[in-house]
């Protein structure tokens, strides 16, 4: 089975540009998570969805960040406008239904974002 | 503020030795605990989960949980150079999100 798919794998952009990251969760999984990883802050949860509905977006750094999940097989994380401090690796992860608090998250390969 | 603390390392062990990785957490209500391995430039992958006090063994890996002390550890027996990676401790405080530690880098020398 295919794992979590993310695109692009690498993105280099200039400050002020809009960046859109994409994620396809594992088929049948109903939880989707967006994380950001940096050396300084480690792995941080930005937002997560359950059944396509955003449940907790308290980790989204500011209004420049937005995320959508229009259907069960696709999600986007958008940064507009981008800033150099947004440079990080962004991971998408998904979890199967019925796992409740014992969820195990499966990570995609990540998108390495560099904002110049 | 939920916190998960790990020593950043690096933890250096010779091949064949036992590597011991430790993690403490602040939320006493936490219910499930996970260890992820992350190779440099790759994504985290789940290697162990533990939900109740005591030990859980899976091959060369043993996870240990002590909820009273808010402490979880991972032992790797017969360490191999291929075990060299960063190990992330993750704690679920009781709802559907995980809080990750910053990870401990393990270096296994041949």
Short mmCIF file of C-alpha atoms in Angstrom, two decimals:
data_model
loop_
_atom_site.label_atom_id
_atom_site.label_comp_id
_atom_site.label_asym_id
_atom_site.label_seq_id
_atom_site.Cartn_x
_atom_site.Cartn_y
_atom_site.Cartn_z
CA UNK A 1 0.00 0.00 0.00
CA UNK A 2 1.14 3.53 -0.67
CA UNK A 3 2.12 5.54 2.34
CA UNK A 4 1.43 9.20 2.94
CA UNK A 5 2.33 11.19 -0.16
CA UNK A 6 3.59 14.75 -0.04
CA UNK A 7 4.50 17.19 -2.77
CA UNK A 8 6.67 18.91 -3.58
CA UNK A 9 9.61 17.25 -1.83
CA UNK A 10 11.66 20.42 -2.02
CA UNK A 11 10.56 24.01 -2.44
CA UNK A 12 12.74 27.07 -2.73
CA UNK A 13 10.98 30.39 -2.91
CA UNK A 14 11.55 34.04 -2.23
CA UNK A 15 10.22 35.99 0.68
CA UNK A 16 6.72 37.24 0.06
CA UNK A 17 5.72 34.47 -2.31
CA UNK A 18 2.83 32.09 -1.71
CA UNK A 19 3.73 28.49 -0.97
CA UNK A 20 1.33 25.54 -1.16
CA UNK A 21 2.23 22.15 0.25
CA UNK A 22 0.16 19.09 -0.57
CA UNK A 23 -0.62 15.84 1.17
CA UNK A 24 -2.45 12.65 0.34
CA UNK A 25 -3.08 10.52 3.45
CA UNK A 26 -3.15 6.74 3.55
CA UNK A 27 -6.43 5.50 2.16
CA UNK A 28 -8.94 4.82 4.93
CA UNK A 29 -7.22 7.00 7.51
CA UNK A 30 -9.48 9.66 8.96
CA UNK A 31 -6.97 11.73 10.93
CA UNK A 32 -4.54 14.03 9.16
CA UNK A 33 -1.81 16.05 10.84
CA UNK A 34 0.51 18.80 9.63
CA UNK A 35 3.85 19.21 11.45
CA UNK A 36 6.82 21.52 11.09
CA UNK A 37 10.31 20.42 12.10
CA UNK A 38 13.30 22.66 12.77
CA UNK A 39 16.51 22.09 14.66
CA UNK A 40 15.61 24.71 17.22
CA UNK A 41 12.00 23.76 17.94
CA UNK A 42 11.85 20.10 17.00
CA UNK A 43 8.65 18.61 15.62
CA UNK A 44 5.66 20.90 16.16
CA UNK A 45 2.03 20.13 15.43
CA UNK A 46 0.46 22.87 13.33
CA UNK A 47 -3.06 21.58 12.76
CA UNK A 48 -4.99 18.36 12.56
CA UNK A 49 -8.18 17.20 10.87
CA UNK A 50 -10.63 14.44 11.66
CA UNK A 51 -12.98 13.37 8.87
CA UNK A 52 -11.89 16.43 6.87
CA UNK A 53 -12.84 18.84 9.67
CA UNK A 54 -10.15 20.96 11.34
CA UNK A 55 -10.11 20.04 15.03
CA UNK A 56 -7.20 21.97 16.48
CA UNK A 57 -5.29 24.72 14.71
CA UNK A 58 -3.72 26.22 17.83
CA UNK A 59 -0.26 25.35 16.52
CA UNK A 60 -0.60 27.46 13.38
CA UNK A 61 1.96 30.21 13.90
CA UNK A 62 -0.03 33.11 12.52
CA UNK A 63 -2.59 34.18 9.96
CA UNK A 64 -0.11 33.70 7.15
CA UNK A 65 -0.66 29.95 7.53
CA UNK A 66 -3.85 28.22 6.43
CA UNK A 67 -4.80 24.60 5.85
CA UNK A 68 -7.66 22.88 4.09
CA UNK A 69 -8.90 19.37 3.60
CA UNK A 70 -11.55 19.40 0.86
CA UNK A 71 -11.90 15.62 0.83
CA UNK A 72 -10.62 12.50 2.54
CA UNK A 73 -7.70 12.08 0.17
CA UNK A 74 -6.22 15.54 -0.08
CA UNK A 75 -5.02 18.37 2.14
CA UNK A 76 -3.07 21.56 1.58
CA UNK A 77 -1.00 23.82 3.80
CA UNK A 78 -0.58 27.32 2.45
CA UNK A 79 1.79 30.06 3.54
CA UNK A 80 1.06 33.53 2.22
CA UNK A 81 3.24 35.57 2.30
CA UNK A 82 6.22 33.38 3.09
CA UNK A 83 9.09 34.57 5.27
CA UNK A 84 12.65 33.24 5.79
CA UNK A 85 11.71 32.02 9.30
CA UNK A 86 9.21 29.63 7.70
CA UNK A 87 12.12 27.59 6.35
CA UNK A 88 11.71 24.10 7.78
CA UNK A 89 10.69 20.58 6.90
CA UNK A 90 6.91 20.18 6.82
CA UNK A 91 5.51 16.72 7.46
CA UNK A 92 2.05 15.39 6.90
CA UNK A 93 0.93 12.34 8.89
CA UNK A 94 -2.23 10.27 9.04
CA UNK A 95 -3.85 7.85 11.49
CA UNK A 96 -6.45 5.13 10.99
CA UNK A 97 -9.98 5.36 12.42
CA UNK A 98 -11.02 3.76 15.66
CA UNK A 99 -7.68 4.19 17.36
CA UNK A 100 -8.77 7.00 19.64
CA UNK A 101 -6.09 7.99 22.09
CA UNK A 102 -3.92 5.06 21.09
CA UNK A 103 -3.32 6.41 17.63
CA UNK A 104 -0.18 5.62 15.72
CA UNK A 105 0.75 8.24 13.17
CA UNK A 106 2.30 7.43 9.82
CA UNK A 107 4.44 10.18 8.35
CA UNK A 108 4.98 11.26 4.79
CA UNK A 109 8.46 11.98 3.41
CA UNK A 110 8.18 15.70 4.14
CA UNK A 111 8.61 18.89 2.15
CA UNK A 112 11.82 20.81 2.72
CA UNK A 113 10.94 24.49 2.37
CA UNK A 114 13.57 27.17 1.94
CA UNK A 115 12.47 30.79 1.87
CA UNK A 116 15.19 33.16 0.67
CA UNK B 1 2.02 23.39 28.71
CA UNK B 2 2.56 19.79 27.80
CA UNK B 3 6.26 18.93 27.67
CA UNK B 4 8.29 15.95 26.66
CA UNK B 5 11.96 16.11 27.57
CA UNK B 6 14.83 14.16 26.06
CA UNK B 7 18.57 14.52 26.27
CA UNK B 8 19.68 15.74 22.86
CA UNK B 9 22.85 13.65 22.89
CA UNK B 10 24.64 12.44 20.99
CA UNK B 11 24.64 9.16 22.84
CA UNK B 12 27.62 7.17 21.62
CA UNK B 13 27.78 3.41 22.11
CA UNK B 14 29.99 0.72 20.56
CA UNK B 15 28.52 -1.90 18.30
CA UNK B 16 26.99 -4.75 20.28
CA UNK B 17 26.34 -2.66 23.39
CA UNK B 18 22.99 -1.72 24.92
CA UNK B 19 21.76 1.78 24.12
CA UNK B 20 19.45 3.36 26.69
CA UNK B 21 17.30 6.31 25.65
CA UNK B 22 15.23 8.20 28.18
CA UNK B 23 12.22 10.50 28.13
CA UNK B 24 10.20 12.31 30.76
CA UNK B 25 6.81 13.95 30.31
CA UNK B 26 4.85 16.53 32.24
CA UNK B 27 1.19 15.59 31.67
CA UNK B 28 0.28 13.03 34.32
CA UNK B 29 -2.87 12.12 32.40
CA UNK B 30 -0.93 10.86 29.38
CA UNK B 31 -2.16 7.51 28.18
CA UNK B 32 -0.05 6.30 25.29
CA UNK B 33 3.61 6.54 24.47
CA UNK B 34 5.58 6.04 21.31
CA UNK B 35 9.15 5.87 20.11
CA UNK B 36 9.91 7.04 16.60
CA UNK B 37 13.21 6.66 14.78
CA UNK B 38 14.30 9.34 12.34
CA UNK B 39 17.26 8.88 10.06
CA UNK B 40 18.96 12.03 8.86
CA UNK B 41 16.93 13.62 6.08
CA UNK B 42 14.06 11.16 6.47
CA UNK B 43 10.67 11.14 8.14
CA UNK B 44 9.93 9.71 11.58
CA UNK B 45 8.94 6.05 11.62
CA UNK B 46 7.21 4.31 14.49
CA UNK B 47 9.25 1.58 16.16
CA UNK B 48 7.54 1.00 19.51
CA UNK B 49 4.36 1.86 21.35
CA UNK B 50 3.53 1.25 25.00
CA UNK B 51 0.35 1.90 26.92
CA UNK B 52 0.72 0.31 30.36
CA UNK B 53 3.36 0.26 33.07
CA UNK B 54 6.17 -2.21 32.67
CA UNK B 55 8.24 -3.50 29.80
CA UNK B 56 7.32 -4.28 26.22
CA UNK B 57 9.77 -6.16 24.05
CA UNK B 58 9.96 -6.34 20.27
CA UNK B 59 13.08 -7.96 18.90
CA UNK B 60 16.10 -5.98 19.99
CA UNK B 61 13.93 -3.14 21.30
CA UNK B 62 12.40 -2.86 24.77
CA UNK B 63 10.19 0.02 25.83
CA UNK B 64 9.77 0.69 29.52
CA UNK B 65 7.03 2.81 31.09
CA UNK B 66 6.69 4.12 34.63
CA UNK B 67 3.64 6.37 34.86
CA UNK B 68 4.21 7.17 38.54
CA UNK B 69 7.59 8.64 37.68
CA UNK B 70 6.35 10.00 34.32
CA UNK B 71 9.22 8.27 32.61
CA UNK B 72 9.53 6.19 29.48
CA UNK B 73 12.66 4.63 28.05
CA UNK B 74 13.84 2.64 25.06
CA UNK B 75 16.54 0.01 25.26
CA UNK B 76 18.26 -1.22 22.13
CA UNK B 77 20.18 -4.45 22.63
CA UNK B 78 23.08 -5.51 20.42
CA UNK B 79 23.25 -2.03 18.91
CA UNK B 80 24.21 -1.89 15.25
CA UNK B 81 25.64 1.00 13.20
CA UNK B 82 22.33 0.98 11.32
CA UNK B 83 20.63 2.01 14.57
CA UNK B 84 22.40 5.37 14.37
CA UNK B 85 19.56 7.88 14.13
CA UNK B 86 17.59 10.35 16.19
CA UNK B 87 14.99 8.78 18.45
CA UNK B 88 11.88 10.80 19.18
CA UNK B 89 9.72 10.17 22.21
CA UNK B 90 6.04 11.01 21.68
CA UNK B 91 3.32 11.20 24.29
CA UNK B 92 -0.43 11.27 23.84
CA UNK B 93 -2.03 13.27 26.65
CA UNK B 94 -5.43 11.67 26.14
CA UNK B 95 -6.80 13.11 22.93
CA UNK B 96 -5.79 12.70 19.35
CA UNK B 97 -2.56 14.62 19.26
CA UNK B 98 0.98 13.69 20.08
CA UNK B 99 3.56 15.85 21.80
CA UNK B 100 7.05 15.05 20.61
CA UNK B 101 10.35 15.50 22.36
CA UNK B 102 13.20 17.04 20.41
CA UNK B 103 14.89 13.68 20.14
CA UNK B 104 18.11 12.00 21.19
CA UNK B 105 20.78 11.35 18.58
CA UNK B 106 22.27 7.86 18.85
CA UNK B 107 25.64 7.05 17.31
CA UNK B 108 26.71 3.41 17.17
CA UNK B 109 30.36 2.96 16.27
CA UNK B 110 31.64 -0.20 14.55
#
